Amino acid sequence: MADTSGTGRRSLSTLIYDEKFRGIVYQIVVAVALISIVWWIVGNTLDNLQEQDKKSGFGFLGQTAGFQILSSLGTSLVDYTAGVSTYWDVFIIGIINTLAVAISGIIMATIIGFMMGVMRLSKNAVFNSFATVYIEILRNVPLLLQIFFWYFFVLRALPNKRDKLELGTENFAINITGLYGPEPIPQEGFRWTMYALLAAFFLIWALAKFAKRLQENTGKRLPVFWLSAATLIGLPLIVHMYNGSPLLWEMPEFRDTGPKLRQGFQASGMVIKPEMIALWLALSLYTASFIAENVRSGILAVSHGQTEASSALGLKASSTLQLVVIPQAMRVIIPPLTSQYLNLTKNSSLAVAIAYPDIVSVFAGTALNQVGQEIEMIFMMMLVYLVLSVGTSAIMNWFNNRMRIVER
Amino acid sequence: MTTENKNTAVSGETVIKIENMNKWYGQFHVLRDINLNVKQGERIVICGPSGSGKSTLIRCINRLEEHQDGLIAVNGTELSGDLKNIEAIRRDVGMCFQHFNLFPHLTVMENCTLAPIWVRKTPRKEAEASAMEYLERVKIPDQAFKYPGQLSGGQQQRVAIARSLCMNPQIMLFDEPTSALDPEMIKEVLDVMVELASTGMTMICVTHEMGFARTVADRVIFMDEGQIIEENEPEEFFNNPKSERTQKFLSQILSH
């Protein structure tokens, strides 16, 4: 008897100190705790909603929204009319506007960031100190202040709405109500230009294949970049001209005579509102300062020995940069670059500060105030940012994998 | 390899000419009044204590370092700021580094074909065939499609030698090619270098491998404090060093 109880105690104690058994116990405890917390939150919320007599569900998306939205890419694409369009339209407008400022911001931030990063490494004292000052100022001032700076300080200094500042020609002009330019209006036959553009992409792909084969067989190297650029611009242009340029440009109309209140820009042509410009400038210039530092560290991470080995083989400086330095620097640059792209996209929600109609401003601001269903609406918005972020990460990870260096 | 057949490849033609060359790093005088002539097919070993300027000297020959005074001419072309001349000389002068400096983002094969394709405009297939030949010569054809990070140090250095040879250089410079290697790997790299020497390649090696110097070199040069202290045939150099500094160096390096 003493023996069996001994083994029983031993097996219990071995069970307690067994790694697997412990793991299972911990998992059960955590799972139970998690489920009860969620249960409590959901139950509590439902009770509260009932008490306040609030509706739930997504029915509100079909209701009409009765407020004005600042004219922007979203409103022109969705064709928004207050009192007719629905909250679903508002949601889509918000997404389009967020995407518009995020994508244009990412492009601008990448270009300026790479330029500043390379300039900071330059031996030229002017370039070097300019880049240093740029980076140190831009990345050390809060983004919200920078948005205010561009919106209230720089753009408010523009001519008032009865006046304008021409940018080169009379068809491009800016004043306090926005940047005005000609608006392209496609006519019958313009789709052929688009087809030609598509065909040009195909031709470039074929050209790249042909150039590779030519090199493999004869060693000759075609100027692929210039030929591609010529194809991409030339082919659609020729087709366009051949069809008699089926694209009308609606010029902005500026009136400086007649009744005082009717003077200024009329509703024709394309306009980019100052809110968009300020947000775009602030986001891209701010993010560029971080990207510049990523680029600098990426280039510095490629050892000098690589450049030396490449030059010792007789490669020109430009080939060394293209074939040896940049491919290696990119693998260091891409992961933090992804973070910067995600930051820029999420920071675009600061739009609410200057009332640019991005998704947070228009959907979590105005629409939420009117509908009052914060759970559904905040959830929808979080989903949008999640999808945007996961999408960006997926693209950048794919890019990064292509650049990866194989180690043992 | 015996002493007699060592010199058969040497012809009378001078391929590298260095006259009264001086180099400074800022205030620091690294190379002082260097005079050196290298003939076609000659094998030269440069040795000396660290910091004596031996690496700097051979790096001046393909202008990885710039000299400030005097003359360096390779194949009759003088090295100056002229980029065309520098590129032309680099095409004909191969170099191997202490830390191999292979391109880690390219396979062994791509490492070997990069310069022939982009500099010599060789068709890819031709470049790959010739790269394969050289990889066979350095005895690693089976590693051709691996990346440098997957190879041992000795294998990497042999790839680096093959990579230089793919450009069909007339002259090979070796900058301490075995200093970063384990003892057993040193042998495999030296074997390749000995084999290369037997083909009549003009070689300048900065190395501390005195056995290699004895068997392969036509001339051994001893440098200290930026100057050429002594230069002689290996037999004389090792058995009857003239200067006191050389004797001291040799006694230290050969003592164990």
Short mmCIF file of N, CA and C in Angstrom, two decimals, chain A residues 261-367:
data_model
loop_
_atom_site.label_atom_id
_atom_site.label_comp_id
_atom_site.label_asym_id
_atom_site.label_seq_id
_atom_site.Cartn_x
_atom_site.Cartn_y
_atom_site.Cartn_z
N LEU A 261 -19.14 89.70 -55.56
CA LEU A 261 -19.31 88.39 -54.93
C LEU A 261 -19.17 87.23 -55.92
N ARG A 262 -19.31 87.52 -57.22
CA ARG A 262 -19.18 86.45 -58.22
C ARG A 262 -17.75 86.34 -58.75
N GLN A 263 -16.88 87.25 -58.33
CA GLN A 263 -15.51 87.21 -58.83
C GLN A 263 -14.76 86.03 -58.23
N GLY A 264 -13.67 85.66 -58.93
CA GLY A 264 -12.87 84.54 -58.46
C GLY A 264 -13.03 83.35 -59.36
N PHE A 265 -12.55 82.18 -58.93
CA PHE A 265 -12.63 80.97 -59.76
C PHE A 265 -14.06 80.45 -59.79
N GLN A 266 -14.50 80.04 -60.99
CA GLN A 266 -15.81 79.46 -61.15
C GLN A 266 -15.70 77.93 -61.09
N ALA A 267 -16.84 77.26 -61.07
CA ALA A 267 -16.83 75.81 -60.91
C ALA A 267 -16.52 75.10 -62.22
N SER A 268 -15.30 75.25 -62.70
CA SER A 268 -14.89 74.46 -63.85
C SER A 268 -13.40 74.22 -63.72
N GLY A 269 -12.92 73.19 -64.40
CA GLY A 269 -11.52 72.84 -64.26
C GLY A 269 -11.31 72.00 -63.02
N MET A 270 -10.04 71.70 -62.76
CA MET A 270 -9.72 70.82 -61.65
C MET A 270 -9.19 71.65 -60.49
N VAL A 271 -9.59 71.27 -59.28
CA VAL A 271 -9.08 72.02 -58.14
C VAL A 271 -8.55 71.05 -57.09
N ILE A 272 -7.42 71.39 -56.54
CA ILE A 272 -6.92 70.64 -55.39
C ILE A 272 -7.00 71.58 -54.19
N LYS A 273 -7.74 71.15 -53.18
CA LYS A 273 -8.02 72.04 -52.05
C LYS A 273 -6.79 72.20 -51.16
N PRO A 274 -6.67 73.34 -50.50
CA PRO A 274 -5.49 73.59 -49.64
C PRO A 274 -5.35 72.56 -48.53
N GLU A 275 -6.47 72.01 -48.06
CA GLU A 275 -6.39 70.98 -47.02
C GLU A 275 -5.57 69.79 -47.50
N MET A 276 -5.87 69.37 -48.73
CA MET A 276 -5.15 68.26 -49.33
C MET A 276 -3.67 68.60 -49.50
N ILE A 277 -3.39 69.81 -50.02
CA ILE A 277 -2.00 70.21 -50.27
C ILE A 277 -1.22 70.24 -48.96
N ALA A 278 -1.82 70.85 -47.94
CA ALA A 278 -1.12 70.99 -46.65
C ALA A 278 -0.83 69.62 -46.06
N LEU A 279 -1.85 68.75 -46.08
CA LEU A 279 -1.67 67.42 -45.49
C LEU A 279 -0.62 66.63 -46.26
N TRP A 280 -0.70 66.71 -47.58
CA TRP A 280 0.23 65.97 -48.45
C TRP A 280 1.66 66.44 -48.22
N LEU A 281 1.85 67.78 -48.20
CA LEU A 281 3.20 68.32 -47.97
C LEU A 281 3.73 67.90 -46.62
N ALA A 282 2.90 68.09 -45.59
CA ALA A 282 3.37 67.80 -44.24
C ALA A 282 3.72 66.33 -44.08
N LEU A 283 2.81 65.46 -44.54
CA LEU A 283 3.04 64.02 -44.40
C LEU A 283 4.29 63.58 -45.15
N SER A 284 4.43 64.04 -46.41
CA SER A 284 5.54 63.52 -47.20
C SER A 284 6.86 64.11 -46.74
N LEU A 285 6.89 65.41 -46.41
CA LEU A 285 8.16 66.00 -45.99
C LEU A 285 8.62 65.44 -44.64
N TYR A 286 7.65 65.22 -43.75
CA TYR A 286 7.97 64.66 -42.43
C TYR A 286 8.49 63.24 -42.57
N THR A 287 7.76 62.40 -43.31
CA THR A 287 8.18 61.01 -43.46
C THR A 287 9.49 60.90 -44.24
N ALA A 288 9.69 61.82 -45.20
CA ALA A 288 10.93 61.79 -45.99
C ALA A 288 12.16 61.90 -45.09
N SER A 289 12.05 62.67 -44.00
CA SER A 289 13.22 62.84 -43.14
C SER A 289 13.60 61.51 -42.47
N PHE A 290 12.59 60.68 -42.18
CA PHE A 290 12.90 59.37 -41.60
C PHE A 290 13.45 58.42 -42.67
N ILE A 291 12.83 58.49 -43.85
CA ILE A 291 13.28 57.63 -44.95
C ILE A 291 14.74 57.96 -45.29
N ALA A 292 15.08 59.26 -45.26
CA ALA A 292 16.45 59.67 -45.56
C ALA A 292 17.44 58.97 -44.64
N GLU A 293 17.09 58.89 -43.37
CA GLU A 293 17.99 58.22 -42.43
C GLU A 293 18.08 56.71 -42.72
N ASN A 294 16.95 56.10 -43.11
CA ASN A 294 16.99 54.68 -43.49
C ASN A 294 17.90 54.46 -44.68
N VAL A 295 17.78 55.35 -45.66
CA VAL A 295 18.57 55.21 -46.89
C VAL A 295 20.06 55.35 -46.55
N ARG A 296 20.36 56.36 -45.73
CA ARG A 296 21.76 56.58 -45.35
C ARG A 296 22.33 55.33 -44.67
N SER A 297 21.58 54.79 -43.70
CA SER A 297 22.11 53.63 -42.99
C SER A 297 22.23 52.43 -43.93
N GLY A 298 21.30 52.32 -44.89
CA GLY A 298 21.37 51.21 -45.84
C GLY A 298 22.62 51.27 -46.69
N ILE A 299 22.92 52.48 -47.18
CA ILE A 299 24.10 52.61 -48.04
C ILE A 299 25.38 52.40 -47.22
N LEU A 300 25.38 52.93 -45.99
CA LEU A 300 26.57 52.77 -45.16
C LEU A 300 26.78 51.31 -44.77
N ALA A 301 25.69 50.52 -44.77
CA ALA A 301 25.81 49.13 -44.36
C ALA A 301 26.54 48.28 -45.39
N VAL A 302 26.65 48.77 -46.62
CA VAL A 302 27.39 48.03 -47.64
C VAL A 302 28.87 48.36 -47.45
N SER A 303 29.68 47.34 -47.18
CA SER A 303 31.06 47.62 -46.82
C SER A 303 31.83 48.21 -48.00
N HIS A 304 32.86 48.99 -47.67
CA HIS A 304 33.65 49.65 -48.69
C HIS A 304 34.35 48.62 -49.58
N GLY A 305 34.62 47.44 -48.99
CA GLY A 305 35.27 46.36 -49.74
C GLY A 305 34.49 45.97 -50.98
N GLN A 306 33.15 46.07 -50.91
CA GLN A 306 32.32 45.71 -52.06
C GLN A 306 32.57 46.66 -53.22
N THR A 307 32.62 47.95 -52.90
CA THR A 307 32.88 48.94 -53.94
C THR A 307 34.27 48.73 -54.52
N GLU A 308 35.24 48.46 -53.63
CA GLU A 308 36.61 48.26 -54.10
C GLU A 308 36.72 47.06 -55.01
N ALA A 309 36.08 45.94 -54.61
CA ALA A 309 36.15 44.73 -55.42
C ALA A 309 35.55 44.99 -56.79
N SER A 310 34.44 45.75 -56.80
CA SER A 310 33.77 46.03 -58.04
C SER A 310 34.63 46.92 -58.94
N SER A 311 35.24 47.96 -58.35
CA SER A 311 36.09 48.82 -59.18
C SER A 311 37.31 48.06 -59.65
N ALA A 312 37.86 47.18 -58.79
CA ALA A 312 39.05 46.43 -59.18
C ALA A 312 38.76 45.52 -60.37
N LEU A 313 37.48 45.15 -60.56
CA LEU A 313 37.12 44.33 -61.71
C LEU A 313 36.93 45.18 -62.96
N GLY A 314 37.01 46.50 -62.81
CA GLY A 314 36.89 47.38 -63.96
C GLY A 314 35.51 47.93 -64.18
N LEU A 315 34.59 47.70 -63.25
CA LEU A 315 33.24 48.25 -63.40
C LEU A 315 33.24 49.75 -63.16
N LYS A 316 32.46 50.45 -63.97
CA LYS A 316 32.34 51.91 -63.81
C LYS A 316 31.64 52.22 -62.49
N ALA A 317 31.79 53.45 -62.02
CA ALA A 317 31.17 53.84 -60.75
C ALA A 317 29.65 53.67 -60.81
N SER A 318 29.05 54.03 -61.98
CA SER A 318 27.59 53.93 -62.07
C SER A 318 27.15 52.46 -62.06
N SER A 319 27.91 51.59 -62.73
CA SER A 319 27.56 50.16 -62.72
C SER A 319 27.74 49.58 -61.32
N THR A 320 28.80 50.02 -60.64
CA THR A 320 29.03 49.55 -59.27
C THR A 320 27.84 49.87 -58.39
N LEU A 321 27.34 51.11 -58.53
CA LEU A 321 26.20 51.54 -57.73
C LEU A 321 24.97 50.69 -58.07
N GLN A 322 24.74 50.50 -59.37
CA GLN A 322 23.53 49.81 -59.83
C GLN A 322 23.56 48.31 -59.52
N LEU A 323 24.72 47.69 -59.68
CA LEU A 323 24.79 46.22 -59.61
C LEU A 323 25.25 45.70 -58.26
N VAL A 324 26.01 46.52 -57.54
CA VAL A 324 26.60 46.01 -56.30
C VAL A 324 26.06 46.72 -55.05
N VAL A 325 26.09 48.06 -55.06
CA VAL A 325 25.74 48.78 -53.82
C VAL A 325 24.24 48.81 -53.57
N ILE A 326 23.46 49.24 -54.57
CA ILE A 326 22.01 49.41 -54.34
C ILE A 326 21.32 48.09 -54.00
N PRO A 327 21.60 46.99 -54.74
CA PRO A 327 20.90 45.75 -54.36
C PRO A 327 21.17 45.34 -52.91
N GLN A 328 22.38 45.62 -52.42
CA GLN A 328 22.69 45.24 -51.04
C GLN A 328 22.12 46.24 -50.04
N ALA A 329 22.11 47.51 -50.43
CA ALA A 329 21.57 48.53 -49.53
C ALA A 329 20.06 48.33 -49.37
N MET A 330 19.40 47.93 -50.46
CA MET A 330 17.94 47.81 -50.42
C MET A 330 17.47 46.83 -49.35
N ARG A 331 18.24 45.78 -49.13
CA ARG A 331 17.78 44.78 -48.16
C ARG A 331 17.80 45.37 -46.75
N VAL A 332 18.64 46.37 -46.52
CA VAL A 332 18.66 47.03 -45.22
C VAL A 332 17.58 48.11 -45.17
N ILE A 333 17.31 48.72 -46.33
CA ILE A 333 16.39 49.86 -46.36
C ILE A 333 14.93 49.41 -46.30
N ILE A 334 14.58 48.31 -46.98
CA ILE A 334 13.17 47.98 -47.17
C ILE A 334 12.38 47.76 -45.87
N PRO A 335 12.85 46.94 -44.91
CA PRO A 335 12.01 46.73 -43.72
C PRO A 335 11.64 48.02 -42.98
N PRO A 336 12.61 48.93 -42.68
CA PRO A 336 12.17 50.17 -42.03
C PRO A 336 11.36 51.07 -42.96
N LEU A 337 11.59 50.93 -44.27
CA LEU A 337 10.82 51.73 -45.22
C LEU A 337 9.34 51.33 -45.14
N THR A 338 9.09 50.04 -45.00
CA THR A 338 7.72 49.55 -44.84
C THR A 338 7.07 50.22 -43.64
N SER A 339 7.79 50.27 -42.52
CA SER A 339 7.24 50.92 -41.33
C SER A 339 6.90 52.37 -41.60
N GLN A 340 7.76 53.05 -42.35
CA GLN A 340 7.50 54.46 -42.63
C GLN A 340 6.26 54.62 -43.50
N TYR A 341 6.08 53.71 -44.46
CA TYR A 341 4.87 53.77 -45.30
C TYR A 341 3.62 53.57 -44.45
N LEU A 342 3.71 52.61 -43.51
CA LEU A 342 2.56 52.36 -42.64
C LEU A 342 2.31 53.57 -41.75
N ASN A 343 3.39 54.15 -41.23
CA ASN A 343 3.25 55.35 -40.39
C ASN A 343 2.56 56.46 -41.15
N LEU A 344 3.02 56.68 -42.38
CA LEU A 344 2.44 57.77 -43.17
C LEU A 344 0.95 57.54 -43.37
N THR A 345 0.59 56.30 -43.72
CA THR A 345 -0.82 56.00 -43.96
C THR A 345 -1.65 56.26 -42.71
N LYS A 346 -1.15 55.79 -41.57
CA LYS A 346 -1.92 55.98 -40.34
C LYS A 346 -1.92 57.43 -39.87
N ASN A 347 -0.75 58.11 -40.08
CA ASN A 347 -0.68 59.52 -39.69
C ASN A 347 -1.63 60.39 -40.50
N SER A 348 -2.06 59.89 -41.66
CA SER A 348 -2.97 60.70 -42.49
C SER A 348 -4.28 60.95 -41.74
N SER A 349 -4.54 60.21 -40.66
CA SER A 349 -5.76 60.45 -39.89
C SER A 349 -5.70 61.78 -39.14
N LEU A 350 -4.50 62.40 -39.09
CA LEU A 350 -4.42 63.75 -38.49
C LEU A 350 -5.14 64.77 -39.37
N ALA A 351 -5.59 64.33 -40.54
CA ALA A 351 -6.37 65.18 -41.43
C ALA A 351 -7.51 65.87 -40.69
N VAL A 352 -8.02 65.21 -39.67
CA VAL A 352 -9.15 65.74 -38.92
C VAL A 352 -8.84 67.13 -38.36
N ALA A 353 -7.56 67.41 -38.12
CA ALA A 353 -7.17 68.69 -37.53
C ALA A 353 -7.43 69.86 -38.47
N ILE A 354 -7.34 69.61 -39.80
CA ILE A 354 -7.59 70.71 -40.73
C ILE A 354 -8.80 70.39 -41.61
N ALA A 355 -9.57 69.39 -41.19
CA ALA A 355 -10.83 69.05 -41.87
C ALA A 355 -10.66 68.63 -43.32
N TYR A 356 -9.57 67.94 -43.63
CA TYR A 356 -9.48 67.25 -44.92
C TYR A 356 -10.36 66.02 -44.79
N PRO A 357 -11.26 65.75 -45.76
CA PRO A 357 -12.23 64.67 -45.58
C PRO A 357 -11.66 63.27 -45.74
N ASP A 358 -10.71 62.88 -44.90
CA ASP A 358 -10.23 61.50 -44.94
C ASP A 358 -11.22 60.65 -44.16
N ILE A 359 -10.94 59.38 -44.03
CA ILE A 359 -11.95 58.50 -43.44
C ILE A 359 -12.25 58.83 -41.99
N VAL A 360 -11.22 59.19 -41.23
CA VAL A 360 -11.46 59.50 -39.82
C VAL A 360 -12.27 60.79 -39.69
N SER A 361 -11.83 61.79 -40.44
CA SER A 361 -12.48 63.09 -40.35
C SER A 361 -13.95 63.01 -40.76
N VAL A 362 -14.21 62.32 -41.87
CA VAL A 362 -15.54 62.38 -42.44
C VAL A 362 -16.47 61.30 -41.86
N PHE A 363 -15.89 60.14 -41.53
CA PHE A 363 -16.72 59.03 -41.09
C PHE A 363 -16.78 58.96 -39.57
N ALA A 364 -15.60 59.05 -38.93
CA ALA A 364 -15.59 59.01 -37.46
C ALA A 364 -15.94 60.37 -36.88
N GLY A 365 -15.85 61.42 -37.73
CA GLY A 365 -16.21 62.75 -37.25
C GLY A 365 -17.66 63.05 -37.54
N THR A 366 -17.89 63.59 -38.73
CA THR A 366 -19.22 64.06 -39.07
C THR A 366 -20.28 62.95 -39.05
N ALA A 367 -20.00 61.85 -39.76
CA ALA A 367 -21.01 60.79 -39.87
C ALA A 367 -21.33 60.19 -38.51
#
